[in-house]
């Protein structure tokens, strides 16, 4: 049985918020997380439990760029939550404009609030912060009492009045973890030193420090709760990313779990030497012709067979560049054929009649590992 949880910083079941119009408070606490869990379970989503539950309004989601190039130009770097099936899977740094490999096409991208969390007044009258972290459950509000799993393009059904965040500095729990040092390891990963004060720890309790990285990957290290201050070193963390740090206090008599979370922490950037590219991606996109279908027929089994003309690739050196034709169908099913770069015509078969297929040339620079895509017209249904 899952232990009961008490979120020391962000008690999700007992808090008070003064409701008033606010243009900035687009992230809010979910005041009915049990309904959220029930809804997500009915949708057969596997991850429904969280230390903290949030809601965002439709405007917040729809105003966030969901892929590169949708804004007028580069902007300042901000933090964005990458929400997959209602769960914060990653927290990335992005300008909302540049290409970013972290932008999962199945995810919803939502810009983070200024404090990387939501401030509110708890049941004790203290201003506290509920940090947004990897593993948070997020619902999208389309009406004051109607929540759905976040999706781009939803329409507001009834006007939503966002709660105003209280003004003031949040109170931090005495047992909150503190990152006291970071260093770059020889393998370019990050070693992070974390301290926690074991003040007022209930008897018969265990204490652990957890670090959560992108993809919700978790490292947990137990500490001695009887010493005044515990210190651990968490190794092999990703460089130049945002990670979540928690203190977990579990009372073994009552099975009560208290989780104390701090806002995401940026790890150090490692001085990784990036190899120079042998190809110029912008020149390739501008000068290499797109692949195109020269013939499309049905075979005896009722599947389609396509003849695809591939372009000549200038300055093609197989020791420096890998080139292939990819035809991508439903569910990511891919046919990949290597190219010699001289403009050959290739046959791709067993294409279903009821699906649309993407046609592209993939140029992989073997020096830098960067891939450049030259897209052809898709093969439509039928």
XYZ file of N, CA and C in Angstrom, residues 237-336:
300
model
N 25.055 13.023 -12.644
C 23.901 13.813 -13.070
C 24.213 14.462 -14.420
N 23.186 14.710 -15.242
C 23.430 15.331 -16.549
C 23.905 16.766 -16.399
N 24.813 17.174 -17.265
C 25.327 18.541 -17.227
C 24.362 19.492 -17.915
N 24.331 20.724 -17.413
C 23.572 21.821 -18.040
C 22.091 21.481 -18.216
N 21.496 20.894 -17.192
C 20.066 20.597 -17.206
C 19.452 20.981 -15.867
N 18.116 20.937 -15.799
C 17.391 21.238 -14.574
C 17.035 19.942 -13.866
N 17.346 19.869 -12.579
C 17.039 18.673 -11.797
C 16.224 19.068 -10.571
N 15.460 18.116 -10.060
C 14.646 18.328 -8.865
C 15.317 17.655 -7.673
N 15.366 18.351 -6.553
C 15.970 17.816 -5.328
C 14.900 17.776 -4.234
N 14.788 16.627 -3.550
C 13.765 16.438 -2.519
C 14.388 15.874 -1.239
N 13.741 16.158 -0.127
C 13.955 15.424 1.122
C 12.719 14.578 1.381
N 12.923 13.300 1.653
C 11.815 12.389 1.953
C 11.962 11.912 3.393
N 10.984 12.237 4.238
C 10.977 11.805 5.642
C 9.814 10.831 5.830
N 10.123 9.604 6.225
C 9.091 8.577 6.391
C 9.042 8.114 7.835
N 7.888 8.300 8.470
C 7.665 7.805 9.839
C 7.289 6.329 9.745
N 8.157 5.462 10.223
C 7.927 4.024 10.086
C 6.820 3.510 10.994
N 6.425 4.287 12.005
C 5.311 3.867 12.874
C 3.960 4.148 12.219
N 3.835 5.345 11.635
C 2.551 5.749 11.059
C 2.494 5.554 9.546
N 3.643 5.233 8.958
C 3.747 5.092 7.504
C 3.465 6.407 6.789
N 3.612 7.511 7.509
C 3.386 8.834 6.929
C 4.657 9.325 6.262
N 4.524 9.825 5.039
C 5.662 10.303 4.260
C 5.550 11.803 4.042
N 6.592 12.525 4.417
C 6.650 13.967 4.199
C 7.677 14.248 3.111
N 7.247 14.956 2.086
C 8.109 15.252 0.946
C 8.355 16.757 0.896
N 9.613 17.143 0.882
C 9.988 18.556 0.849
C 10.760 18.785 -0.441
N 10.241 19.638 -1.301
C 10.795 19.852 -2.631
C 11.235 21.304 -2.768
N 12.379 21.507 -3.404
C 12.822 22.868 -3.702
C 12.708 23.100 -5.209
N 12.657 24.360 -5.651
C 12.578 24.617 -7.096
C 13.733 23.966 -7.846
N 13.505 23.678 -9.126
C 14.507 22.960 -9.909
C 15.862 23.663 -9.840
N 16.911 22.854 -9.831
C 18.283 23.342 -9.723
C 18.983 23.104 -11.058
N 19.665 24.111 -11.573
C 20.419 23.973 -12.822
C 21.776 23.352 -12.522
N 22.116 22.292 -13.234
C 23.442 21.707 -13.079
C 24.455 22.493 -13.904
N 25.723 22.343 -13.531
C 26.778 23.078 -14.217
C 26.903 22.635 -15.677
N 27.232 23.556 -16.555
C 27.568 23.130 -17.923
C 28.987 22.580 -17.950
N 29.173 21.443 -18.593
C 30.498 20.847 -18.718
C 31.192 21.392 -19.963
N 32.489 21.623 -19.880
C 33.218 22.169 -21.049
C 33.453 21.095 -22.105
N 32.367 20.596 -22.681
C 32.467 19.532 -23.676
C 32.905 20.121 -25.012
N 33.920 19.544 -25.584
C 34.391 20.006 -26.891
C 33.462 19.445 -27.964
N 32.834 20.334 -28.716
C 31.919 19.924 -29.777
C 32.687 19.867 -31.091
N 32.744 18.700 -31.718
C 33.485 18.602 -32.984
C 32.880 19.504 -34.050
N 33.733 20.004 -34.908
C 33.253 20.835 -35.999
C 32.502 19.981 -37.021
N 31.484 20.585 -37.618
C 30.723 19.876 -38.641
C 31.491 19.889 -39.952
N 31.425 18.779 -40.658
C 32.025 18.713 -41.983
C 31.086 19.279 -43.048
N 29.794 19.367 -42.718
C 28.819 19.897 -43.653
C 28.161 21.135 -43.067
N 27.637 21.965 -43.944
C 26.906 23.147 -43.536
C 25.418 22.858 -43.704
N 24.705 22.726 -42.589
C 23.299 22.327 -42.638
C 22.446 23.327 -43.416
N 22.705 24.615 -43.225
C 21.888 25.619 -43.908
C 22.109 25.574 -45.418
N 23.352 25.368 -45.818
C 23.647 25.262 -47.248
C 22.984 24.013 -47.831
N 23.058 22.890 -47.087
C 22.432 21.657 -47.568
C 20.926 21.837 -47.762
N 20.271 22.487 -46.809
C 18.826 22.691 -46.912
C 18.464 23.579 -48.099
N 19.351 24.521 -48.396
C 19.051 25.476 -49.459
C 19.378 24.939 -50.850
N 20.297 23.988 -50.944
C 20.792 23.589 -52.263
C 20.447 22.162 -52.674
N 20.188 21.281 -51.724
C 19.902 19.895 -52.075
C 18.417 19.755 -52.412
N 18.133 19.183 -53.557
C 16.742 19.017 -53.991
C 16.024 18.021 -53.080
N 14.716 18.159 -52.997
C 13.951 17.247 -52.162
C 13.663 15.948 -52.921
N 13.550 14.827 -52.194
C 13.188 13.571 -52.855
C 11.743 13.636 -53.338
N 11.421 12.870 -54.384
C 10.046 12.891 -54.870
C 9.677 11.532 -55.455
N 8.371 11.253 -55.409
C 7.852 9.972 -55.890
C 7.661 10.058 -57.400
N 8.280 9.109 -58.118
C 8.137 9.073 -59.581
C 7.074 8.069 -60.020
N 6.763 7.105 -59.133
C 5.766 6.091 -59.490
C 5.172 5.532 -58.216
N 3.861 5.292 -58.218
C 3.180 4.724 -57.065
C 2.116 3.761 -57.570
N 2.324 2.460 -57.306
C 1.410 1.429 -57.808
C 1.054 0.477 -56.676
N -0.005 -0.313 -56.913
C -0.413 -1.335 -55.953
C 0.182 -2.674 -56.372
N 0.643 -3.453 -55.379
C 1.126 -4.797 -55.680
C -0.011 -5.800 -55.506
N 0.291 -7.077 -55.670
C -0.741 -8.108 -55.631
C -1.401 -8.236 -54.268
N -0.724 -7.821 -53.224
C -1.275 -7.928 -51.870
C -2.148 -6.738 -51.492
N -2.241 -5.747 -52.373
C -3.039 -4.557 -52.066
C -2.239 -3.448 -51.417
N -0.927 -3.675 -51.220
C -0.071 -2.633 -50.674
C 0.483 -1.784 -51.815
N 0.981 -0.617 -51.450
C 1.539 0.276 -52.456
C 3.060 0.132 -52.540
N 3.576 0.357 -53.738
C 5.014 0.340 -53.990
C 5.383 1.673 -54.626
N 6.341 2.361 -53.995
C 6.724 3.687 -54.470
C 8.136 3.654 -55.045
N 8.304 4.317 -56.199
C 9.631 4.599 -56.741
C 9.955 6.047 -56.342
N 11.082 6.225 -55.658
C 11.413 7.548 -55.131
C 12.772 7.980 -55.670
N 12.781 9.133 -56.291
C 14.005 9.709 -56.822
C 14.688 10.511 -55.724
N 15.941 10.170 -55.426
C 16.698 10.876 -54.402
C 17.649 11.870 -55.053
N 18.008 12.939 -54.359
C 18.823 13.993 -54.966
C 20.315 13.653 -54.987
N 21.030 14.352 -55.822
C 22.494 14.320 -55.782
C 22.948 15.100 -54.552
N 23.874 14.507 -53.811
C 24.389 15.158 -52.597
C 25.811 15.628 -52.885
N 26.035 16.929 -52.972
C 27.378 17.422 -53.298
C 28.362 17.175 -52.154
N 29.623 17.050 -52.526
C 30.702 16.873 -51.542
C 30.423 15.703 -50.600
N 29.883 14.628 -51.170
C 29.499 13.485 -50.337
C 30.700 12.562 -50.122
N 31.121 12.449 -48.877
C 32.247 11.600 -48.483
C 31.743 10.646 -47.411
N 31.728 9.351 -47.717
C 31.157 8.378 -46.785
C 31.937 8.273 -45.478
N 33.162 8.793 -45.447
C 33.921 8.789 -44.192
C 33.529 9.962 -43.294
N 32.780 10.909 -43.866
C 32.394 12.095 -43.106
C 30.883 12.270 -42.985
N 30.129 11.649 -43.892
C 28.681 11.842 -43.914
C 27.986 10.504 -44.138
N 26.897 10.309 -43.441
C 26.019 9.167 -43.687
C 24.702 9.706 -44.230
N 24.254 9.159 -45.360
C 23.003 9.636 -45.965
C 22.050 8.470 -46.156
N 20.766 8.731 -45.943
C 19.771 7.675 -46.122
C 18.437 8.282 -46.508
N 17.639 7.465 -47.191
C 16.249 7.799 -47.477
C 15.391 7.136 -46.422
N 14.498 7.906 -45.796
C 13.593 7.356 -44.802
C 12.154 7.597 -45.217
N 11.349 6.541 -45.145
C 9.911 6.634 -45.373
C 9.250 6.217 -44.064
N 8.576 7.162 -43.411
C 8.051 6.953 -42.061
C 6.535 6.880 -42.110
N 5.990 5.817 -41.528
C 4.553 5.612 -41.534
C 3.941 5.703 -40.157
N 2.758 5.104 -39.972
C 2.041 5.201 -38.693
C 2.829 4.557 -37.567
N 2.753 5.182 -36.392
C 3.443 4.639 -35.226
C 4.942 4.748 -35.313
N 5.454 5.526 -36.268
C 6.895 5.675 -36.419
C 7.562 4.559 -37.187
N 6.755 3.651 -37.774
C 7.316 2.563 -38.575
C 8.121 3.138 -39.730
N 9.395 2.724 -39.849
C 10.322 3.385 -40.771
C 11.011 2.393 -41.695
N 11.058 2.742 -42.962
C 11.927 2.074 -43.929
C 13.098 3.004 -44.202
N 14.327 2.523 -43.977
C 15.523 3.331 -44.155
C 16.444 2.638 -45.147
